[in-house]
Amino acid sequence: EVQLVESGGGLVQPGGSLRLSCAASGFTFSTSAMSWVRQAPGKGLEWVSGISSSGDYSYYADSVKGRFTISRDNSKDTLYLQMNSLRADDTAVYYCAKSTGWPYYFDYWGQGTLVTVSS
Amino acid sequence: QSVLTQPPSVSGAPGQRVTISCTGSSSNIGAGFDVHWYQQLPGTAPKLLIHGNSNRPSGVPDRFSGSKSGTSVSLAITGLQADDEADYYCQSFDSSLSYVFGTGTKVTVL
């Protein structure tokens, strides 16, 4: 069974940093592309970032480019999202999603972790 | 930041058929990129419902169907059931090298 478990969310002040993790199991992580998708409270889904299976290629939404960095450790079956210079509009539930096909669609999702940016 | 437009809500009685449209532009759906659909039950993570315009993953009932014709895309739910009450999102790829989601549609079973 595919499982994606996010962690690392919490309350952070504007301008601060946070690192999210996503532990994967139940599939071959090292051959799967991965993405982060977020959902602000009461709002729709927004793709944030994606990374190739090897980690050689990464992609970002314009809204986070230059502030967020996606990475992965295939030896630990773990995906990361380093978030810097956080703003109030980054407040959202962040989902880790296994990405399939090209261009991607998202065939499995984690339960999400809440990031709140507030003073 | 959604660039795919969906109706905010649709409703139907149990057993009825409802459809949800998803409208994009020449840089995404109109450029020929596939459309995928997700179901988000209240308080839960999204779940893949349809991929590649019309393909159902294993375990998704055949009451759910997707179609794409030119730039016209839709999701149909037949034999509407109470546990179909959820938010539904379409998703595609944009030539700006970004993945885009629809604005979301809340389905209400009357």
PDB file of C-alpha atoms in Angstrom:
ATOM      1  CA  GLU A   1       0.000   0.000   0.000  1.00  0.00           C
ATOM      2  CA  VAL A   2       1.346   3.409  -0.974  1.00  0.00           C
ATOM      3  CA  GLN A   3       1.840   5.686   2.027  1.00  0.00           C
ATOM      4  CA  LEU A   4       3.016   9.289   2.094  1.00  0.00           C
ATOM      5  CA  VAL A   5       3.425  10.893   5.500  1.00  0.00           C
ATOM      6  CA  GLU A   6       4.218  14.596   5.743  1.00  0.00           C
ATOM      7  CA  SER A   7       5.737  16.276   8.771  1.00  0.00           C
ATOM      8  CA  GLY A   8       7.399  19.539   9.733  1.00  0.00           C
ATOM      9  CA  GLY A   9       4.475  21.932   9.556  1.00  0.00           C
ATOM     10  CA  GLY A  10       3.735  24.470  12.244  1.00  0.00           C
ATOM     11  CA  LEU A  11       3.525  28.135  13.127  1.00  0.00           C
ATOM     12  CA  VAL A  12       6.266  30.392  11.801  1.00  0.00           C
ATOM     13  CA  GLN A  13       6.686  34.159  11.698  1.00  0.00           C
ATOM     14  CA  PRO A  14       6.715  36.093   8.426  1.00  0.00           C
ATOM     15  CA  GLY A  15      10.198  35.984   6.940  1.00  0.00           C
ATOM     16  CA  GLY A  16      10.974  32.739   8.715  1.00  0.00           C
ATOM     17  CA  SER A  17      11.887  29.291   7.398  1.00  0.00           C
ATOM     18  CA  LEU A  18      10.523  25.790   7.686  1.00  0.00           C
ATOM     19  CA  ARG A  19      11.456  22.413   6.225  1.00  0.00           C
ATOM     20  CA  LEU A  20       8.768  19.898   5.375  1.00  0.00           C
ATOM     21  CA  SER A  21       9.441  16.186   5.000  1.00  0.00           C
ATOM     22  CA  CYS A  22       7.467  13.440   3.322  1.00  0.00           C
ATOM     23  CA  ALA A  23       8.258   9.811   4.157  1.00  0.00           C
ATOM     24  CA  ALA A  24       7.268   7.423   1.392  1.00  0.00           C
ATOM     25  CA  SER A  25       6.582   3.690   1.492  1.00  0.00           C
ATOM     26  CA  GLY A  26       4.792   1.012  -0.491  1.00  0.00           C
ATOM     27  CA  PHE A  27       6.331   1.863  -3.864  1.00  0.00           C
ATOM     28  CA  THR A  28       9.742   2.309  -5.449  1.00  0.00           C
ATOM     29  CA  PHE A  29      10.477   5.867  -4.391  1.00  0.00           C
ATOM     30  CA  SER A  30      13.722   6.165  -6.351  1.00  0.00           C
ATOM     31  CA  THR A  31      11.921   5.690  -9.685  1.00  0.00           C
ATOM     32  CA  SER A  32       9.015   8.035  -8.950  1.00  0.00           C
ATOM     33  CA  ALA A  33       8.731  11.764  -9.548  1.00  0.00           C
ATOM     34  CA  MET A  34       7.265  13.681  -6.623  1.00  0.00           C
ATOM     35  CA  SER A  35       5.515  16.984  -6.050  1.00  0.00           C
ATOM     36  CA  TRP A  36       4.220  19.330  -3.390  1.00  0.00           C
ATOM     37  CA  VAL A  37       0.709  20.768  -3.695  1.00  0.00           C
ATOM     38  CA  ARG A  38      -0.810  23.205  -1.213  1.00  0.00           C
ATOM     39  CA  GLN A  39      -4.282  24.307  -0.212  1.00  0.00           C
ATOM     40  CA  ALA A  40      -4.914  27.552   1.634  1.00  0.00           C
ATOM     41  CA  PRO A  41      -7.719  27.424   4.205  1.00  0.00           C
ATOM     42  CA  GLY A  42     -11.061  27.218   2.420  1.00  0.00           C
ATOM     43  CA  LYS A  43      -9.394  27.556  -0.994  1.00  0.00           C
ATOM     44  CA  GLY A  44      -8.498  25.366  -3.952  1.00  0.00           C
ATOM     45  CA  LEU A  45      -5.421  23.355  -4.828  1.00  0.00           C
ATOM     46  CA  GLU A  46      -2.180  24.969  -5.984  1.00  0.00           C
ATOM     47  CA  TRP A  47       0.816  23.080  -7.353  1.00  0.00           C
ATOM     48  CA  VAL A  48       4.002  24.264  -5.625  1.00  0.00           C
ATOM     49  CA  SER A  49       6.938  22.236  -6.885  1.00  0.00           C
ATOM     50  CA  GLY A  50       7.989  18.983  -8.529  1.00  0.00           C
ATOM     51  CA  ILE A  51      11.162  16.922  -8.747  1.00  0.00           C
ATOM     52  CA  SER A  52      12.302  14.146 -11.040  1.00  0.00           C
ATOM     53  CA  SER A  53      12.980  10.638  -9.751  1.00  0.00           C
ATOM     54  CA  SER A  54      16.741  11.178  -9.677  1.00  0.00           C
ATOM     55  CA  GLY A  55      16.486  14.667  -8.250  1.00  0.00           C
ATOM     56  CA  ASP A  56      18.307  16.115 -11.238  1.00  0.00           C
ATOM     57  CA  TYR A  57      15.373  18.252 -12.337  1.00  0.00           C
ATOM     58  CA  SER A  58      13.118  20.451 -10.235  1.00  0.00           C
ATOM     59  CA  TYR A  59      10.240  22.758 -11.089  1.00  0.00           C
ATOM     60  CA  TYR A  60       8.525  25.560  -9.205  1.00  0.00           C
ATOM     61  CA  ALA A  61       5.414  27.676  -9.321  1.00  0.00           C
ATOM     62  CA  ASP A  62       6.160  31.350  -9.899  1.00  0.00           C
ATOM     63  CA  SER A  63       4.684  32.134  -6.482  1.00  0.00           C
ATOM     64  CA  VAL A  64       7.481  30.260  -4.666  1.00  0.00           C
ATOM     65  CA  LYS A  65      10.393  30.432  -7.117  1.00  0.00           C
ATOM     66  CA  GLY A  66      13.534  31.664  -5.388  1.00  0.00           C
ATOM     67  CA  ARG A  67      12.098  31.056  -1.910  1.00  0.00           C
ATOM     68  CA  PHE A  68      11.329  27.310  -1.824  1.00  0.00           C
ATOM     69  CA  THR A  69      13.650  24.409  -2.643  1.00  0.00           C
ATOM     70  CA  ILE A  70      12.510  20.860  -3.296  1.00  0.00           C
ATOM     71  CA  SER A  71      14.881  17.961  -2.754  1.00  0.00           C
ATOM     72  CA  ARG A  72      14.854  14.245  -2.099  1.00  0.00           C
ATOM     73  CA  ASP A  73      16.953  11.551  -0.467  1.00  0.00           C
ATOM     74  CA  ASN A  74      16.353   8.311  -2.324  1.00  0.00           C
ATOM     75  CA  SER A  75      18.378   6.373   0.264  1.00  0.00           C
ATOM     76  CA  LYS A  76      15.818   7.426   2.891  1.00  0.00           C
ATOM     77  CA  ASP A  77      12.704   7.382   0.664  1.00  0.00           C
ATOM     78  CA  THR A  78      12.056  10.952   1.746  1.00  0.00           C
ATOM     79  CA  LEU A  79      10.995  14.138  -0.041  1.00  0.00           C
ATOM     80  CA  TYR A  80      11.698  17.594   1.341  1.00  0.00           C
ATOM     81  CA  LEU A  81      10.534  21.162   0.865  1.00  0.00           C
ATOM     82  CA  GLN A  82      12.736  23.906   2.280  1.00  0.00           C
ATOM     83  CA  MET A  83      10.657  27.068   2.625  1.00  0.00           C
ATOM     84  CA  ASN A  84      12.406  30.398   3.206  1.00  0.00           C
ATOM     85  CA  SER A  85      11.180  33.994   3.377  1.00  0.00           C
ATOM     86  CA  LEU A  86       7.741  32.786   4.292  1.00  0.00           C
ATOM     87  CA  ARG A  87       4.769  35.107   3.830  1.00  0.00           C
ATOM     88  CA  ALA A  88       1.248  35.102   5.185  1.00  0.00           C
ATOM     89  CA  ASP A  89      -0.081  33.892   1.841  1.00  0.00           C
ATOM     90  CA  ASP A  90       2.036  30.743   2.152  1.00  0.00           C
ATOM     91  CA  THR A  91      -0.322  29.604   4.928  1.00  0.00           C
ATOM     92  CA  ALA A  92      -1.800  26.331   3.725  1.00  0.00           C
ATOM     93  CA  VAL A  93      -1.969  22.600   4.102  1.00  0.00           C
ATOM     94  CA  TYR A  94       0.965  21.175   2.156  1.00  0.00           C
ATOM     95  CA  TYR A  95       0.450  17.821   0.481  1.00  0.00           C
ATOM     96  CA  CYS A  96       3.140  15.519  -0.804  1.00  0.00           C
ATOM     97  CA  ALA A  97       2.039  13.742  -3.984  1.00  0.00           C
ATOM     98  CA  LYS A  98       3.493  10.922  -6.021  1.00  0.00           C
ATOM     99  CA  SER A  99       3.674  12.105  -9.606  1.00  0.00           C
ATOM    100  CA  THR A 100       3.128   9.895 -12.628  1.00  0.00           C
ATOM    101  CA  GLY A 101       3.304  10.361 -16.382  1.00  0.00           C
ATOM    102  CA  TRP A 102       4.657  13.345 -18.246  1.00  0.00           C
ATOM    103  CA  PRO A 103       3.388  15.931 -17.820  1.00  0.00           C
ATOM    104  CA  TYR A 104       2.586  14.764 -14.297  1.00  0.00           C
ATOM    105  CA  TYR A 105      -0.622  13.844 -12.664  1.00  0.00           C
ATOM    106  CA  PHE A 106      -0.782  13.026  -8.972  1.00  0.00           C
ATOM    107  CA  ASP A 107      -1.791   9.438  -8.264  1.00  0.00           C
ATOM    108  CA  TYR A 108      -1.220   9.262  -4.525  1.00  0.00           C
ATOM    109  CA  TRP A 109      -1.394  11.979  -1.865  1.00  0.00           C
ATOM    110  CA  GLY A 110      -0.317  12.275   1.739  1.00  0.00           C
ATOM    111  CA  GLN A 111      -2.619  13.520   4.479  1.00  0.00           C
ATOM    112  CA  GLY A 112      -1.000  16.955   4.501  1.00  0.00           C
ATOM    113  CA  THR A 113       0.771  19.140   7.040  1.00  0.00           C
ATOM    114  CA  LEU A 114      -0.423  22.614   8.031  1.00  0.00           C
ATOM    115  CA  VAL A 115       1.910  25.583   7.728  1.00  0.00           C
ATOM    116  CA  THR A 116       0.739  28.799   9.358  1.00  0.00           C
ATOM    117  CA  VAL A 117       2.679  32.006   8.741  1.00  0.00           C
ATOM    118  CA  SER A 118       1.686  34.615  11.277  1.00  0.00           C
ATOM    119  CA  SER A 119       3.173  36.986  13.812  1.00  0.00           C
TER     120      SER A 119
ATOM    121  CA  GLN B   1      -4.004  31.430  -9.119  1.00  0.00           C
ATOM    122  CA  SER B   2      -6.244  28.838 -10.777  1.00  0.00           C
ATOM    123  CA  VAL B   3      -6.319  29.066 -14.551  1.00  0.00           C
ATOM    124  CA  LEU B   4      -8.893  26.345 -15.112  1.00  0.00           C
ATOM    125  CA  THR B   5     -12.466  27.442 -14.482  1.00  0.00           C
ATOM    126  CA  GLN B   6     -15.116  25.194 -12.958  1.00  0.00           C
ATOM    127  CA  PRO B   7     -18.633  25.956 -11.734  1.00  0.00           C
ATOM    128  CA  PRO B   8     -18.569  26.644  -7.983  1.00  0.00           C
ATOM    129  CA  SER B   9     -21.285  24.113  -7.266  1.00  0.00           C
ATOM    130  CA  VAL B  10     -23.559  21.510  -8.780  1.00  0.00           C
ATOM    131  CA  SER B  11     -26.282  19.495  -7.112  1.00  0.00           C
ATOM    132  CA  GLY B  12     -28.543  16.583  -7.817  1.00  0.00           C
ATOM    133  CA  ALA B  13     -30.872  14.115  -6.191  1.00  0.00           C
ATOM    134  CA  PRO B  14     -29.730  10.595  -5.390  1.00  0.00           C
ATOM    135  CA  GLY B  15     -29.602   8.517  -8.549  1.00  0.00           C
ATOM    136  CA  GLN B  16     -29.354  11.501 -10.854  1.00  0.00           C
ATOM    137  CA  ARG B  17     -26.552  12.439 -13.234  1.00  0.00           C
ATOM    138  CA  VAL B  18     -24.472  15.565 -12.779  1.00  0.00           C
ATOM    139  CA  THR B  19     -21.691  16.995 -14.892  1.00  0.00           C
ATOM    140  CA  ILE B  20     -18.829  19.342 -14.046  1.00  0.00           C
ATOM    141  CA  SER B  21     -17.141  21.394 -16.743  1.00  0.00           C
ATOM    142  CA  CYS B  22     -13.520  22.525 -16.760  1.00  0.00           C
ATOM    143  CA  THR B  23     -12.533  25.386 -19.027  1.00  0.00           C
ATOM    144  CA  GLY B  24      -8.966  26.314 -19.823  1.00  0.00           C
ATOM    145  CA  SER B  25      -7.144  28.174 -22.547  1.00  0.00           C
ATOM    146  CA  SER B  26      -4.905  27.701 -25.557  1.00  0.00           C
ATOM    147  CA  SER B  27      -1.868  27.336 -23.282  1.00  0.00           C
ATOM    148  CA  ASN B  28      -3.189  24.311 -21.393  1.00  0.00           C
ATOM    149  CA  ILE B  29      -6.250  22.282 -22.362  1.00  0.00           C
ATOM    150  CA  GLY B  30      -6.414  23.910 -25.785  1.00  0.00           C
ATOM    151  CA  ALA B  31      -2.761  23.017 -26.362  1.00  0.00           C
ATOM    152  CA  GLY B  32      -3.695  19.353 -26.138  1.00  0.00           C
ATOM    153  CA  PHE B  33      -2.514  18.565 -22.621  1.00  0.00           C
ATOM    154  CA  ASP B  34      -4.408  15.867 -20.773  1.00  0.00           C
ATOM    155  CA  VAL B  35      -6.896  16.657 -18.025  1.00  0.00           C
ATOM    156  CA  HIS B  36      -7.106  14.763 -14.742  1.00  0.00           C
ATOM    157  CA  TRP B  37      -9.753  14.860 -12.025  1.00  0.00           C
ATOM    158  CA  TYR B  38      -9.520  14.603  -8.226  1.00  0.00           C
ATOM    159  CA  GLN B  39     -12.134  14.083  -5.537  1.00  0.00           C
ATOM    160  CA  GLN B  40     -11.647  15.677  -2.126  1.00  0.00           C
ATOM    161  CA  LEU B  41     -14.005  14.427   0.550  1.00  0.00           C
ATOM    162  CA  PRO B  42     -14.539  16.802   3.496  1.00  0.00           C
ATOM    163  CA  GLY B  43     -11.480  17.028   5.702  1.00  0.00           C
ATOM    164  CA  THR B  44      -9.383  14.636   3.640  1.00  0.00           C
ATOM    165  CA  ALA B  45      -6.631  14.730   1.041  1.00  0.00           C
ATOM    166  CA  PRO B  46      -7.480  14.748  -2.664  1.00  0.00           C
ATOM    167  CA  LYS B  47      -7.797  11.402  -4.411  1.00  0.00           C
ATOM    168  CA  LEU B  48      -7.167  10.694  -8.093  1.00  0.00           C
ATOM    169  CA  LEU B  49     -10.475  10.010  -9.828  1.00  0.00           C
ATOM    170  CA  ILE B  50      -9.736  10.209 -13.566  1.00  0.00           C
ATOM    171  CA  HIS B  51      -6.405  10.449 -15.397  1.00  0.00           C
ATOM    172  CA  GLY B  52      -5.625  11.054 -19.049  1.00  0.00           C
ATOM    173  CA  ASN B  53      -9.032  12.646 -19.686  1.00  0.00           C
ATOM    174  CA  SER B  54     -11.087   9.484 -19.330  1.00  0.00           C
ATOM    175  CA  ASN B  55      -9.187   6.721 -17.530  1.00  0.00           C
ATOM    176  CA  ARG B  56     -10.326   5.460 -14.140  1.00  0.00           C
ATOM    177  CA  PRO B  57      -7.728   4.128 -11.692  1.00  0.00           C
ATOM    178  CA  SER B  58      -8.425   0.750 -10.199  1.00  0.00           C
ATOM    179  CA  GLY B  59     -11.106   0.985  -7.533  1.00  0.00           C
ATOM    180  CA  VAL B  60     -12.904   4.034  -8.899  1.00  0.00           C
ATOM    181  CA  PRO B  61     -16.530   3.146  -9.702  1.00  0.00           C
ATOM    182  CA  ASP B  62     -17.609   3.358 -13.335  1.00  0.00           C
ATOM    183  CA  ARG B  63     -20.248   5.875 -12.227  1.00  0.00           C
ATOM    184  CA  PHE B  64     -17.456   8.415 -12.698  1.00  0.00           C
ATOM    185  CA  SER B  65     -16.442   9.244 -16.261  1.00  0.00           C
ATOM    186  CA  GLY B  66     -14.353  11.907 -17.901  1.00  0.00           C
ATOM    187  CA  SER B  67     -14.419  13.276 -21.413  1.00  0.00           C
ATOM    188  CA  LYS B  68     -12.460  15.724 -23.510  1.00  0.00           C
ATOM    189  CA  SER B  69     -13.385  16.969 -26.929  1.00  0.00           C
ATOM    190  CA  GLY B  70     -11.260  19.765 -28.256  1.00  0.00           C
ATOM    191  CA  THR B  71     -11.213  22.339 -25.517  1.00  0.00           C
ATOM    192  CA  SER B  72     -14.361  21.010 -23.851  1.00  0.00           C
ATOM    193  CA  VAL B  73     -13.698  18.912 -20.761  1.00  0.00           C
ATOM    194  CA  SER B  74     -16.127  17.450 -18.270  1.00  0.00           C
ATOM    195  CA  LEU B  75     -16.592  14.979 -15.449  1.00  0.00           C
ATOM    196  CA  ALA B  76     -19.867  13.094 -15.173  1.00  0.00           C
ATOM    197  CA  ILE B  77     -21.223  11.331 -12.120  1.00  0.00           C
ATOM    198  CA  THR B  78     -24.130   8.992 -12.757  1.00  0.00           C
ATOM    199  CA  GLY B  79     -26.281   7.308 -10.128  1.00  0.00           C
ATOM    200  CA  LEU B  80     -25.398  10.056  -7.646  1.00  0.00           C
ATOM    201  CA  GLN B  81     -24.886   8.800  -4.087  1.00  0.00           C
ATOM    202  CA  ALA B  82     -24.703  10.576  -0.737  1.00  0.00           C
ATOM    203  CA  ASP B  83     -21.013   9.760  -0.342  1.00  0.00           C
ATOM    204  CA  ASP B  84     -20.247  11.538  -3.621  1.00  0.00           C
ATOM    205  CA  GLU B  85     -20.621  14.824  -1.738  1.00  0.00           C
ATOM    206  CA  ALA B  86     -17.182  16.331  -2.109  1.00  0.00           C
ATOM    207  CA  ASP B  87     -15.117  18.939  -3.891  1.00  0.00           C
ATOM    208  CA  TYR B  88     -13.916  18.015  -7.370  1.00  0.00           C
ATOM    209  CA  TYR B  89     -10.902  19.525  -9.128  1.00  0.00           C
ATOM    210  CA  CYS B  90      -9.610  19.260 -12.668  1.00  0.00           C
ATOM    211  CA  GLN B  91      -5.888  19.533 -13.369  1.00  0.00           C
ATOM    212  CA  SER B  92      -3.715  19.970 -16.431  1.00  0.00           C
ATOM    213  CA  PHE B  93      -0.342  21.297 -17.556  1.00  0.00           C
ATOM    214  CA  ASP B  94       0.324  24.773 -18.852  1.00  0.00           C
ATOM    215  CA  SER B  95       2.837  25.833 -21.503  1.00  0.00           C
ATOM    216  CA  SER B  96       4.311  28.161 -18.891  1.00  0.00           C
ATOM    217  CA  LEU B  97       5.759  24.946 -17.408  1.00  0.00           C
ATOM    218  CA  SER B  98       3.392  24.912 -14.494  1.00  0.00           C
ATOM    219  CA  TYR B  99       0.758  22.489 -13.309  1.00  0.00           C
ATOM    220  CA  VAL B 100      -2.651  24.063 -13.008  1.00  0.00           C
ATOM    221  CA  PHE B 101      -5.763  23.129 -11.102  1.00  0.00           C
ATOM    222  CA  GLY B 102      -9.349  24.115 -11.581  1.00  0.00           C
ATOM    223  CA  THR B 103     -11.181  26.406  -9.213  1.00  0.00           C
ATOM    224  CA  GLY B 104     -13.033  23.454  -7.726  1.00  0.00           C
ATOM    225  CA  THR B 105     -16.676  22.359  -7.726  1.00  0.00           C
ATOM    226  CA  LYS B 106     -18.682  21.392  -4.671  1.00  0.00           C
ATOM    227  CA  VAL B 107     -21.115  18.580  -5.389  1.00  0.00           C
ATOM    228  CA  THR B 108     -24.184  18.482  -3.155  1.00  0.00           C
ATOM    229  CA  VAL B 109     -26.559  15.538  -3.015  1.00  0.00           C
ATOM    230  CA  LEU B 110     -30.048  16.854  -2.313  1.00  0.00           C
TER     231      LEU B 110
END
